[in-house]
Coordinates of C-alpha atoms and ligand atoms in Angstrom, one line a residue:
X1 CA 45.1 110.0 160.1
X2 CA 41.7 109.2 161.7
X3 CA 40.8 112.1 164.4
X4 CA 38.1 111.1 166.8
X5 CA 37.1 114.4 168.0
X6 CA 35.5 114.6 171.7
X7 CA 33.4 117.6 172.3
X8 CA 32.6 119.7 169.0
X9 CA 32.0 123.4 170.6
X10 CA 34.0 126.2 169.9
X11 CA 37.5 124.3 169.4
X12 CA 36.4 120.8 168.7
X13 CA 34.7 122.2 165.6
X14 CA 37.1 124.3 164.7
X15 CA 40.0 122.1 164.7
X16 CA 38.0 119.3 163.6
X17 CA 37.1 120.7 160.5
X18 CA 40.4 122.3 159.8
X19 CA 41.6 118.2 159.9
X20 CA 39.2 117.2 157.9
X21 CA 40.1 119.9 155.4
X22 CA 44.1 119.0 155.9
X23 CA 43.0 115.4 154.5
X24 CA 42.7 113.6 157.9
X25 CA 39.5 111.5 158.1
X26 CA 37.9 113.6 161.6
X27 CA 34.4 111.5 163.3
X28 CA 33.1 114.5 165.2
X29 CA 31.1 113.4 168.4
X30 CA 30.0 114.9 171.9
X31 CA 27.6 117.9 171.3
X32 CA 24.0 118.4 172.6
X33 CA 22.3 117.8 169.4
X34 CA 22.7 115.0 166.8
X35 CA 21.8 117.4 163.9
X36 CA 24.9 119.8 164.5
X37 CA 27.5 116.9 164.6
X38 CA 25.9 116.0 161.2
X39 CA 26.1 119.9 159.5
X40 CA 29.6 119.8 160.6
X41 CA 30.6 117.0 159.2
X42 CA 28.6 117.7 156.0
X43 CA 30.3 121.8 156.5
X44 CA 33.8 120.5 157.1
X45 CA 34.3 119.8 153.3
X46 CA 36.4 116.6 153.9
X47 CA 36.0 113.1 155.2
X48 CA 34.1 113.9 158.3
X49 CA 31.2 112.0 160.0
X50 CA 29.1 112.5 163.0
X51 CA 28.8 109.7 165.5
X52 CA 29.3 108.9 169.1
X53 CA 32.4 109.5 171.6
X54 CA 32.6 105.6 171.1
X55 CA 32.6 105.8 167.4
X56 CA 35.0 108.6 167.3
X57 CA 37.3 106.3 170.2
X58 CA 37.4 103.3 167.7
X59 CA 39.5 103.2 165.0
X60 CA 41.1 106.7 165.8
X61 CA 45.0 107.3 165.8
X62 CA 44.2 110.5 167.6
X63 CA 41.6 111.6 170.2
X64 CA 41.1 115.3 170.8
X65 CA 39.5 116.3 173.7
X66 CA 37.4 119.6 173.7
X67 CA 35.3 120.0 176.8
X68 CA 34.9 122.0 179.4
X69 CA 36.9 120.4 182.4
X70 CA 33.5 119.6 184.6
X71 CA 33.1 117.1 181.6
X72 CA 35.8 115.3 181.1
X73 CA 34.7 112.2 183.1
X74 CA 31.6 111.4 181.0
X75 CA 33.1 111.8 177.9
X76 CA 35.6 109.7 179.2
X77 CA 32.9 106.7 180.2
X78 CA 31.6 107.5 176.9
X79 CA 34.6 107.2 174.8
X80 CA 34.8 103.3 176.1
X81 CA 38.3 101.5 175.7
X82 CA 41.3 104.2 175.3
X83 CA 44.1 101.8 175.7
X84 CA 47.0 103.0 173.7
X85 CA 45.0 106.0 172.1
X86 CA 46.3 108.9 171.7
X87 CA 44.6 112.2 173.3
X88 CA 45.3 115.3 172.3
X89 CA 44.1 117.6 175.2
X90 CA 43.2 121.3 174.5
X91 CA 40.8 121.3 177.9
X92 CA 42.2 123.3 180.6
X93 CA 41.3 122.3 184.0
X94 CA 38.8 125.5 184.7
X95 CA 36.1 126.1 187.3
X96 CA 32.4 126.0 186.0
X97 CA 32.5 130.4 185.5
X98 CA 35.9 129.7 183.7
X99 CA 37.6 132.5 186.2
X100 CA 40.5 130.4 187.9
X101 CA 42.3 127.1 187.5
X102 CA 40.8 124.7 189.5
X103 CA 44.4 122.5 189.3
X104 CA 47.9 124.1 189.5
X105 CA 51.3 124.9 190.2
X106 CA 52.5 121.7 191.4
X107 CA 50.3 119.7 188.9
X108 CA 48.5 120.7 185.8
X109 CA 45.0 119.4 184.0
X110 CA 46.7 117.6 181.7
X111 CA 48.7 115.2 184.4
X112 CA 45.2 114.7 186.0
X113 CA 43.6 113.5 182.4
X114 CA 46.6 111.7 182.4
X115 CA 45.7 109.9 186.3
X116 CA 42.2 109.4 184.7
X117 CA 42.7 108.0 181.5
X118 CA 45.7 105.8 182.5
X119 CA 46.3 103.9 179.8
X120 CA 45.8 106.6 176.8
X121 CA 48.8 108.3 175.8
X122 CA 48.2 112.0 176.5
X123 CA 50.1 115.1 175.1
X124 CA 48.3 118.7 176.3
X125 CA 47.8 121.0 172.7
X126 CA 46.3 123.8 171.4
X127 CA 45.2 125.0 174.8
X128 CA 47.0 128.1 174.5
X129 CA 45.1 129.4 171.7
X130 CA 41.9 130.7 171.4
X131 CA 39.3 129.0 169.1
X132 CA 38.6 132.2 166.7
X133 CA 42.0 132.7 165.3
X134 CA 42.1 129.0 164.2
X135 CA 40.8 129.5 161.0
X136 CA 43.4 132.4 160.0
X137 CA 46.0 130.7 161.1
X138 CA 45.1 127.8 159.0
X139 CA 44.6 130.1 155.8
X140 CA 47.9 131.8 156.3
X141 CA 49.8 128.6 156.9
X142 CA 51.7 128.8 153.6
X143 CA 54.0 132.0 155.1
X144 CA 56.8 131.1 155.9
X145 CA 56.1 132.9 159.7
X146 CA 54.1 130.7 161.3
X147 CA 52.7 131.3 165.0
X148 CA 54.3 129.0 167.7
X149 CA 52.2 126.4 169.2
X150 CA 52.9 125.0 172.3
X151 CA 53.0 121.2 173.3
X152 CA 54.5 118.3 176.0
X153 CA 54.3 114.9 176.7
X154 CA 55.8 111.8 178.1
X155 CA 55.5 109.6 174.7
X156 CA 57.7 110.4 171.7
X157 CA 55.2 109.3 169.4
X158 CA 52.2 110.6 170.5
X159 CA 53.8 113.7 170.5
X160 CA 55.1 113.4 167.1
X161 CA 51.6 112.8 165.9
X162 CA 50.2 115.8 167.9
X163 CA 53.2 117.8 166.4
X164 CA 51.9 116.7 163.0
X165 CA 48.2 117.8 163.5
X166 CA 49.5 121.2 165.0
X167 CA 51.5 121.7 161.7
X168 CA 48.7 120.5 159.8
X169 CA 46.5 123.8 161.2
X170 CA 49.4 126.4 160.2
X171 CA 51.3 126.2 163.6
X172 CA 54.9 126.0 164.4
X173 CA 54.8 123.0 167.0
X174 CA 57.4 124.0 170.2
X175 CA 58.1 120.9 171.9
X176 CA 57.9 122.2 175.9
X177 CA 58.8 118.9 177.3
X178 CA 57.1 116.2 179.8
X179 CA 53.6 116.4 180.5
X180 CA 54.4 118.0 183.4
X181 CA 55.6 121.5 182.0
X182 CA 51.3 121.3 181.5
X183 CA 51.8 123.6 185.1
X184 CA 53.1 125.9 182.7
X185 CA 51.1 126.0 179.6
X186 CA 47.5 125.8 181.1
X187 CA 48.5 129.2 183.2
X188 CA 50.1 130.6 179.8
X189 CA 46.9 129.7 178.1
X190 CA 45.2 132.2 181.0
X191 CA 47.4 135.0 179.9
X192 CA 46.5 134.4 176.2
X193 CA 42.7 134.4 177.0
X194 CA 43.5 137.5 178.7
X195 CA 44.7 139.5 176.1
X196 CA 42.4 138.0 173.7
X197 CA 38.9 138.2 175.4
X198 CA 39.9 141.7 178.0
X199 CA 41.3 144.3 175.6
X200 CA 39.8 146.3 173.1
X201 CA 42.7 144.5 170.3
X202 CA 40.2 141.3 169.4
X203 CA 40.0 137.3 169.6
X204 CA 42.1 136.5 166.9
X205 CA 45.7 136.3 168.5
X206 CA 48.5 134.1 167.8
X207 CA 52.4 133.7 169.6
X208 CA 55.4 133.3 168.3
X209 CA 58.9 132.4 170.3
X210 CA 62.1 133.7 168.6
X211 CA 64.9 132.3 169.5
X212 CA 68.8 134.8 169.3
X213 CA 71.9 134.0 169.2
X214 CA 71.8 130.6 167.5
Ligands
NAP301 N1 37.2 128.4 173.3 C1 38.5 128.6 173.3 O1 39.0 129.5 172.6 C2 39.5 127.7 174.1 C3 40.9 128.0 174.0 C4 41.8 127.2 174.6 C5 41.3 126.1 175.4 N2 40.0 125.9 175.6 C6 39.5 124.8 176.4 O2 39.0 123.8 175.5 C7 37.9 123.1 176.1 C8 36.7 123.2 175.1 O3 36.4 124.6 175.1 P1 35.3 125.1 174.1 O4 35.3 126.6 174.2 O5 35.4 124.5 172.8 O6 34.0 124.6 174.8 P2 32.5 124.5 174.3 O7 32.3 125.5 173.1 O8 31.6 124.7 175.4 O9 32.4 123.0 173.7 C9 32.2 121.9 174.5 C10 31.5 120.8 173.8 O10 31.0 119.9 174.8 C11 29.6 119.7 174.5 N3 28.8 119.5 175.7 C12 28.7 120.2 176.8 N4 27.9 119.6 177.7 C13 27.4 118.5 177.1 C14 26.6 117.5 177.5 N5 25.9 117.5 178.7 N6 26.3 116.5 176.6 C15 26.9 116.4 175.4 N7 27.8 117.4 175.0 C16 28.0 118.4 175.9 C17 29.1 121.0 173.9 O11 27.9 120.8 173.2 P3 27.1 121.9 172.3 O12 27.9 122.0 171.1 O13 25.8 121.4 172.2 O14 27.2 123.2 173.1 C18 30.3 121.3 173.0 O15 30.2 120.6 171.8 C19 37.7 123.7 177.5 O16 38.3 122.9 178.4 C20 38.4 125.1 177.4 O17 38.9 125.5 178.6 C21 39.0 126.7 174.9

């Protein structure tokens, strides 16, 4: 698959180079300086380039977005034509402090990237996980307990393609549903920044659902 990856900070290079290392050709773009797009490509240890939101947009199968809400807009303009792409959106609709949703209850982040990128395909992922357990789940993916990942979306194939890159990382993908259970998951993701960033236990924490009775 060819993953266009739009903002390269703490998840966009995490992910991205865990793509790149699960084979997947990954063009890393959106950062402040040239030069660290270029050592993470040349870090990622795959087939990863650096190059512009447009470059990544092009040929990509899958888009993932990973900015901070206040820029989703630009990076939008920038990306140029997204009709038909898929975007894989781990960008939860935060205020600039990151303290509060800005977007809730009765509609979600997600469904508003969805208003703004109309004719993308969008499906909300990897927003409920923080960026520095990434790379153990990724090296522990061979157990046969993998963490639960969290997903929805309104098109069956775009989600099936998300589903694949969230596998690809060491996750168990849980399909949630429509985009709309996104009033869900962006809250959820609140709860697992809580206990990751606000106690004494450490970043690095992963869910899993199980399911009794079946
Ligand atoms: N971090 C997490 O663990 C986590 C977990 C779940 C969800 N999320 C969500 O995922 C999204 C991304 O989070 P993140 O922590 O990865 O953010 P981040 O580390 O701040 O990364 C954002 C990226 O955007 C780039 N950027 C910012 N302003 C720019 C500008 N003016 N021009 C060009 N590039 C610019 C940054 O460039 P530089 O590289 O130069 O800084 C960086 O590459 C957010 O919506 C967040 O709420 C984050």
């Amino acid at each position: 698959m060819r993953v266009g990856i739009l903002g390269s900070g703490l998840m966009g290079a995490k992910l991205g180079t865990l793509f790149a290392r699960a084979g997947h050709e990954v063009v890393f773009s959106y950062a402040r300086s040239a030069r660290k797009l270029e050592r993470l490509a040349r870090e990622a240890r795959g087939r990863a380039r650096a190059g512009t939101p447009a470059e990544a947009t092009r040929d990509a199968d899958a888009l993932l977005l990973a900015v901070h809400w206040s820029r989703v807009d630009q990076v939008l303009r920038q990306a140029g034509d997204l009709a038909g792409k898929v975007i894989v959106s781990c960008s939860l609709p935060m205020n600039k402090t990151d303290t509060a949703l800005v977007i809730g209850r009765s509609f979600s982040g997600a469904e508003e990237l969805a208003k703004r990128a109309r004719t993308a395909r969008v499906v909300a992922a990897f927003g409920t996980i923080p960026s520095e357990v990434l790379l153990s789940v990724f090296e522990a993916r061979r157990k046969s307990r993998r963490p639960s990942l969290v997903y929805c979306g309104d098109d069956q194939d775009a989600k099936e393609l998300a589903a694949t890159l969230i596998r690809d990382v060491g996750f168990d993908p849980v399909d949630a549903g429509p985009l709309r259970i996104a009033r869900y998951t962006e809250p959820f993701a609140l709860l697992i920044a809580q206990l990751a960033y606000e106690t004494d236990a450490g970043p690095e924490l992963a869910y899993r659902f199980e399911r009794f009775g079946e």
